[in-house]
Coordinates of C-alpha atoms and ligand atoms in Angstrom, one line a residue:
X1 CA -12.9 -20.2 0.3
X2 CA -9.8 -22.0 1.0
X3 CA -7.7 -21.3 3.6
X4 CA -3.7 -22.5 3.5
X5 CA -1.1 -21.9 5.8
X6 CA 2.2 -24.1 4.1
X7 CA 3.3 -23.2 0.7
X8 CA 3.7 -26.4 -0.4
X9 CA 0.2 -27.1 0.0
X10 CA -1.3 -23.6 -1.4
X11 CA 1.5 -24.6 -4.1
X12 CA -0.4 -27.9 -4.8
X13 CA -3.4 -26.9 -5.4
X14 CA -2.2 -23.8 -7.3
X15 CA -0.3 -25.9 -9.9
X16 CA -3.9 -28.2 -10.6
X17 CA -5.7 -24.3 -11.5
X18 CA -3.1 -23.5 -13.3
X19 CA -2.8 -27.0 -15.1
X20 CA -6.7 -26.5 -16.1
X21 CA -5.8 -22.6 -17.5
X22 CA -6.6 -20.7 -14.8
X23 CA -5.9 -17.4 -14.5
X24 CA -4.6 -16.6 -11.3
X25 CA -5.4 -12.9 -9.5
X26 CA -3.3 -12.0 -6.7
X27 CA -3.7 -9.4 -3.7
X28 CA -1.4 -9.5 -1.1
X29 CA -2.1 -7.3 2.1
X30 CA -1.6 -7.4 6.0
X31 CA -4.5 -8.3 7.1
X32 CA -7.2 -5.6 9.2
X33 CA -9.1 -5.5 5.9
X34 CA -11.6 -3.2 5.1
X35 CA -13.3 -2.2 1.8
X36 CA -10.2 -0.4 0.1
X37 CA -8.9 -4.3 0.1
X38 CA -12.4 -5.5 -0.7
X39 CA -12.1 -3.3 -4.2
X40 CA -8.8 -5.2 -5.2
X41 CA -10.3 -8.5 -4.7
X42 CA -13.5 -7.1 -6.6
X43 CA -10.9 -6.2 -9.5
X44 CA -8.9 -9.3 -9.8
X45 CA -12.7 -11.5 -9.9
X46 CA -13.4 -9.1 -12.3
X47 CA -9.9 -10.0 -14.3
X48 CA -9.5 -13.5 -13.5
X49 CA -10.4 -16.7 -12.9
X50 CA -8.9 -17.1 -9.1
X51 CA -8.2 -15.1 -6.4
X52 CA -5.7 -15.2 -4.1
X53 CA -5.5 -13.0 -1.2
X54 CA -2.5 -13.0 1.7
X55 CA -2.5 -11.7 4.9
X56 CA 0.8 -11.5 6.4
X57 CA 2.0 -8.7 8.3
X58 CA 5.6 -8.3 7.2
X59 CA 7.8 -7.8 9.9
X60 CA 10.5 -6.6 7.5
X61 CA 8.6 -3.8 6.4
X62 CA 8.5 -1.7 9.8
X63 CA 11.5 0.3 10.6
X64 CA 9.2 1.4 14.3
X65 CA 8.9 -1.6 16.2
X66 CA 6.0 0.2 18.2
X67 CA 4.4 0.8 14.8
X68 CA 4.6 -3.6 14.1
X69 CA 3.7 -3.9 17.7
X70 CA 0.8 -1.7 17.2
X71 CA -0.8 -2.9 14.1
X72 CA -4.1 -3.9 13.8
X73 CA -4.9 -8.0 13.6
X74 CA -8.5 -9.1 12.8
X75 CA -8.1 -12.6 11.3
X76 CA -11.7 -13.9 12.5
X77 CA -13.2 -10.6 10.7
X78 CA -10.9 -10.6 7.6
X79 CA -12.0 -14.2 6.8
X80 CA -15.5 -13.9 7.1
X81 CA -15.3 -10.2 4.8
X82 CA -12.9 -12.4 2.3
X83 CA -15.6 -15.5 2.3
X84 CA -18.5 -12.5 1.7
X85 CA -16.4 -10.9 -1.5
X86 CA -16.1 -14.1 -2.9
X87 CA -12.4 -14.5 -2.8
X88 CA -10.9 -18.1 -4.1
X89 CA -8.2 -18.7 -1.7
X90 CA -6.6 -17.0 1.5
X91 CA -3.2 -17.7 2.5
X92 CA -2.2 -16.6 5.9
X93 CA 1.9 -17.8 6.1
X94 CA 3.6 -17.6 9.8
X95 CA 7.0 -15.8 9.6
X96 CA 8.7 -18.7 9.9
X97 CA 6.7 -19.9 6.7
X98 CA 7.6 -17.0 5.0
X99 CA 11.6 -16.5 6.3
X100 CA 12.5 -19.6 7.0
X101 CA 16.0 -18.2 6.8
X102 CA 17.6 -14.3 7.3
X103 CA 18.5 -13.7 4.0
X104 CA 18.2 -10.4 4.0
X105 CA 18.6 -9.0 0.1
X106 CA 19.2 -5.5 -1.3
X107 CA 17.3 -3.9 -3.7
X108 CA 18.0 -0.9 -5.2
X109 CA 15.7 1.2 -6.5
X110 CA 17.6 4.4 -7.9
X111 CA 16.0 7.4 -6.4
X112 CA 12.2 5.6 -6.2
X113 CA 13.5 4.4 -2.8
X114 CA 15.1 7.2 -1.6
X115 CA 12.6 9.7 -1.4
X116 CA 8.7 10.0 0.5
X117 CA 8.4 7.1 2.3
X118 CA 11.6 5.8 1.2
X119 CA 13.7 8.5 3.2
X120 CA 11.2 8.9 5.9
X121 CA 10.7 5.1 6.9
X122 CA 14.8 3.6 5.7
X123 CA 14.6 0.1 5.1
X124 CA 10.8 0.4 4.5
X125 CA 10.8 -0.8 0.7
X126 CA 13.6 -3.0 0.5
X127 CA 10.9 -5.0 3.3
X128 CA 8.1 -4.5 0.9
X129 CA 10.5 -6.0 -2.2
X130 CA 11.5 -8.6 -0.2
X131 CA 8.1 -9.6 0.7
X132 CA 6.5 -9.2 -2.6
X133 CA 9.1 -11.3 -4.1
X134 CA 8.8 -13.9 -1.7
X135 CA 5.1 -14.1 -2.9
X136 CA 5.2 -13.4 -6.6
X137 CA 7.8 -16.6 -6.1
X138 CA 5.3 -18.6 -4.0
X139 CA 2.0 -17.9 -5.8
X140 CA 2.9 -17.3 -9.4
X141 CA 0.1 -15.2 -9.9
X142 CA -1.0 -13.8 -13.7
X143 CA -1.7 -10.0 -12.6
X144 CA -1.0 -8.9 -9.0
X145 CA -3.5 -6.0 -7.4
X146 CA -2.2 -2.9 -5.3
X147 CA -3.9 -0.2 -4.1
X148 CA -2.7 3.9 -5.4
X149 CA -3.4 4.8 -1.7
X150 CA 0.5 3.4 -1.6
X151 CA 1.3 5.0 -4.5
X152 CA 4.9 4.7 -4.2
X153 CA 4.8 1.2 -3.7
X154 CA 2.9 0.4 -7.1
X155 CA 6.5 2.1 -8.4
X156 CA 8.8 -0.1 -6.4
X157 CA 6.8 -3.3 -7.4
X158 CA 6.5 -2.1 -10.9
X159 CA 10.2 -2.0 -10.6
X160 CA 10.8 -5.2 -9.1
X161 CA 9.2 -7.4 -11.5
X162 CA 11.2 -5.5 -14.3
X163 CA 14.1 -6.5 -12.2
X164 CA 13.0 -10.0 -11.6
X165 CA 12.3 -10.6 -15.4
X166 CA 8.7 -11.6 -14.5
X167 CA 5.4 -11.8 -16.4
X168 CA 2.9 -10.4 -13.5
X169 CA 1.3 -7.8 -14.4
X170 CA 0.7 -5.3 -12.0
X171 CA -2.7 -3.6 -11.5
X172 CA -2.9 -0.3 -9.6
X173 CA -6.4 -0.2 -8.2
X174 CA -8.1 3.7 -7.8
X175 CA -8.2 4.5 -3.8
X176 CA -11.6 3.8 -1.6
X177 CA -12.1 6.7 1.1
X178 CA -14.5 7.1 3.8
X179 CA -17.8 9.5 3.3
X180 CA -16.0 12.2 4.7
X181 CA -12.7 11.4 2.5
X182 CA -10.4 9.8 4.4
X183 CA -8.6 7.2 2.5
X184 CA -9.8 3.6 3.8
X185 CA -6.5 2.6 6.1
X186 CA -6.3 -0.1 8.6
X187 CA -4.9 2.1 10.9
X188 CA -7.8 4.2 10.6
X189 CA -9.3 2.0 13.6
X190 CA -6.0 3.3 16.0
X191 CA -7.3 6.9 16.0
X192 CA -9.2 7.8 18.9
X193 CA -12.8 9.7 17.7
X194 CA -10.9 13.3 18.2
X195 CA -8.0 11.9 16.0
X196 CA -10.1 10.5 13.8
X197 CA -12.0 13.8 13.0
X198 CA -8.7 15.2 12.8
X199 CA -8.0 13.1 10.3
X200 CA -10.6 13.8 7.9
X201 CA -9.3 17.1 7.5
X202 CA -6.1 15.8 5.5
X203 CA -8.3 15.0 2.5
X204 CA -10.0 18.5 2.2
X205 CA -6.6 20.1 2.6
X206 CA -5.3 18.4 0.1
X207 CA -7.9 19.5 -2.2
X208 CA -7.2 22.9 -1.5
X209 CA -3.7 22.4 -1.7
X210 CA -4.5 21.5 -5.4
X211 CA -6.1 24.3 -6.1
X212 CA -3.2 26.5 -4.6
X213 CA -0.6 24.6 -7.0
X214 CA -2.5 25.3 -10.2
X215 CA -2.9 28.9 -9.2
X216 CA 0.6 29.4 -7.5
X217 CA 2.5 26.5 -7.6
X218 CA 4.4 24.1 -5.6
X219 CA 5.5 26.3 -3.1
X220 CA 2.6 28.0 -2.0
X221 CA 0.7 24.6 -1.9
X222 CA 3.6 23.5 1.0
X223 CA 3.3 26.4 2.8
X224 CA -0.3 25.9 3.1
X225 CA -0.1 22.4 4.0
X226 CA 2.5 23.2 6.7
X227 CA 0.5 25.7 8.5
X228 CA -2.8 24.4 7.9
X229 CA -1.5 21.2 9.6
X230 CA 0.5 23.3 12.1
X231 CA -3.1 24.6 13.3
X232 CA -3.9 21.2 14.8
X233 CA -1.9 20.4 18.1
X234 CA -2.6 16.5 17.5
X235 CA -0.8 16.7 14.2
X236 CA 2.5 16.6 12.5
X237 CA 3.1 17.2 9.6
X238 CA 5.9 14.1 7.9
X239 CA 6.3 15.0 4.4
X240 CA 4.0 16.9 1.7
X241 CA 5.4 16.9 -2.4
X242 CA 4.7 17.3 -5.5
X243 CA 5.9 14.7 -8.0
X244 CA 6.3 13.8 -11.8
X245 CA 3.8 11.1 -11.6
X246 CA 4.9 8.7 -13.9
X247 CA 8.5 8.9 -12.7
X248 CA 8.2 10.3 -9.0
X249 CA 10.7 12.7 -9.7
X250 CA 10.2 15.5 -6.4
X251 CA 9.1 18.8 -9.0
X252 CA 10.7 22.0 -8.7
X253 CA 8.4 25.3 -9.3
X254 CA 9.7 25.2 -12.8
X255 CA 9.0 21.8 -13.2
X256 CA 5.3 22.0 -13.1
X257 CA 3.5 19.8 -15.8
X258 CA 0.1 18.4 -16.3
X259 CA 1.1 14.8 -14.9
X260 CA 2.0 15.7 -11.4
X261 CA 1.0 13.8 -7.8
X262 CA 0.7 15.3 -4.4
X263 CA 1.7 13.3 -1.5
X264 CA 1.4 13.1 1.9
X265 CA 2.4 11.9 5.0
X266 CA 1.1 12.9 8.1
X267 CA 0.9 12.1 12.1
X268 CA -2.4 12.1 13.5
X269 CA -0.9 11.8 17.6
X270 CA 0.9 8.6 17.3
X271 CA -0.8 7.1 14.1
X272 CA 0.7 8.2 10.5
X273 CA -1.7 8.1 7.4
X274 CA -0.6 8.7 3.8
X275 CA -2.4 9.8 0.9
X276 CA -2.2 11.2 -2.5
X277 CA -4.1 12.9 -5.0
X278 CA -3.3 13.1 -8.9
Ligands
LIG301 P1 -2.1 -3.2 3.4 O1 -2.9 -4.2 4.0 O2 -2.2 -1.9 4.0 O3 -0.7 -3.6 3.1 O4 -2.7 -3.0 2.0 C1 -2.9 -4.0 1.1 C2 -3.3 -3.5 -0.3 O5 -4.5 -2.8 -0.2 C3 -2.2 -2.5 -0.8 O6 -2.0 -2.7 -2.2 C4 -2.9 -1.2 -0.5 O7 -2.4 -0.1 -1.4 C5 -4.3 -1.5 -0.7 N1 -5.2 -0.5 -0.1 C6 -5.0 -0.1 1.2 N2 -5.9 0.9 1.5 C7 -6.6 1.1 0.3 C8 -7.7 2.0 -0.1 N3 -8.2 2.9 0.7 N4 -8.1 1.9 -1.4 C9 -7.6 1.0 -2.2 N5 -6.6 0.2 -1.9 C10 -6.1 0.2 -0.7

């Protein structure tokens, strides 16, 4: 596998693939991998002819300063797991690499960044967009990889590229989860091993959740997430919706179709977890 800090040199060798016919597979993530970002790489080999994985965790992206402070860095372990998977190339920027000036730009999303994550983390996807960007710009990639665990991000960077006029299509890859169900996170490794058993819970509730919504509808399905969740002193309950899920449109009870999308995000003591089920 190789390895490249600069751009230019990534760039370099990039332009030679490329020259030869090469498609190019992208997967950008921030590093602390584990096998949910093992199954994108799996998918771009799969799709292409070279993969290109980045670590970089995006400073711009954290409206909690504890939460960047906090977050889990493994670059020893992520290489080695990246050389075992096969992957082409890594590309591990610096900030300074990456933001060489403060430009900040502003996106705008219409309601896709204003709701979920959007209202409960502000500034959180206009980081993302600006970071995605930066990379679609650097690595030119063919088809670029994202995991449904971040469901509403696929939208946003679905978005972007229509606004960017760009060719890259973008693959949403299905989400890995632990035995027990717990969606693969990197901040899984934060919870201590009461949180973490905690945390399995979120999964199964959702499930039942589901069940409740095809029965009842939305609002019993919230009312049962909000006091199943208020039953567990470590946790706290962020957010829990149901959505259109081709437009992520928040459903009403009258709303209710056959193409909707649960989502969740919760606090599990300091760490917050999403997930999602269809
Ligand atoms: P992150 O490093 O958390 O920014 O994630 C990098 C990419 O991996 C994103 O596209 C995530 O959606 C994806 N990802 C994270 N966790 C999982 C998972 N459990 N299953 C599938 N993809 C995932």
């Amino acid at each position: 596998m190789l390895i490249y800090t600069k751009i230019t040199e990534l760039q370099a060798f990039l332009r030679l693939e490329m020259e030869k016919g090469q498609q190019i597979g992208f997967v950008p993530t921030m590093g602390a991998l584990h096998q949910g970002h093992i199954s994108l790489i799996q998918l771009s080999k799969k799709d292409c002819h070279l993969t290109v994985c980045s670590i970089f965790v995006n400073p711009t992206q954290f409206n909690d300063k504890g939460d960047l402070a906090r977050y889990p860095r493994t670059p020893e372990e992520d290489t080695l797991l990246l050389e075992q998977s096969g992957c082409d190339v890594l590309f591990m920027p610096g900030v300074q690499e990456m933001y060489p000036t403060q430009n900040a730009i502003n996106f705008d999303f219409g309601h896709l960044d204003k709701i979920l994550e959007g209202k409960h983390r502000p500034g959180h996807f206009n980081g993302v967009a600006q970071v995605v960007k930066r990379f679609f710009e650097i690595v030119q990639p063919h088809k670029a990889f994202f995991g449904s665990k971040d469901y509403q991000q696929v939208m946003i960077v679905k978005a972007l590229v229509k606004q960017m006029n760009s060719p890259i299509e973008i693959v949403a890859c299905p989400i890995l989860r632990e035995p027990d169900g717990l969606a693969m996170s990197s901040r899984n490794v934060l919870l201590s091993a009461e949180e973490r058993a905690i945390a399995a819970h979120i999964p199964r509730l959702m499930q039942q959740a589901k069940e409740l919504f095809k029965k009842e509808g939305i609002s019993a399905a919230k009312r049962f997430i909000s006091e199943q969740t208020g039953h567990y002193p470590l946790m706290r309950l962020d957010y829990y919706e149901w959505c259109n899920a081709n437009t992520l449109q928040i459903l009403s009870e009258k709303e209710i179709g056959t193409n909707a999308v649960s989502l969740i995000a919760v606090f599990v003591g300091k760490i917050r977890l999403i997930d999602n089920l269809i």
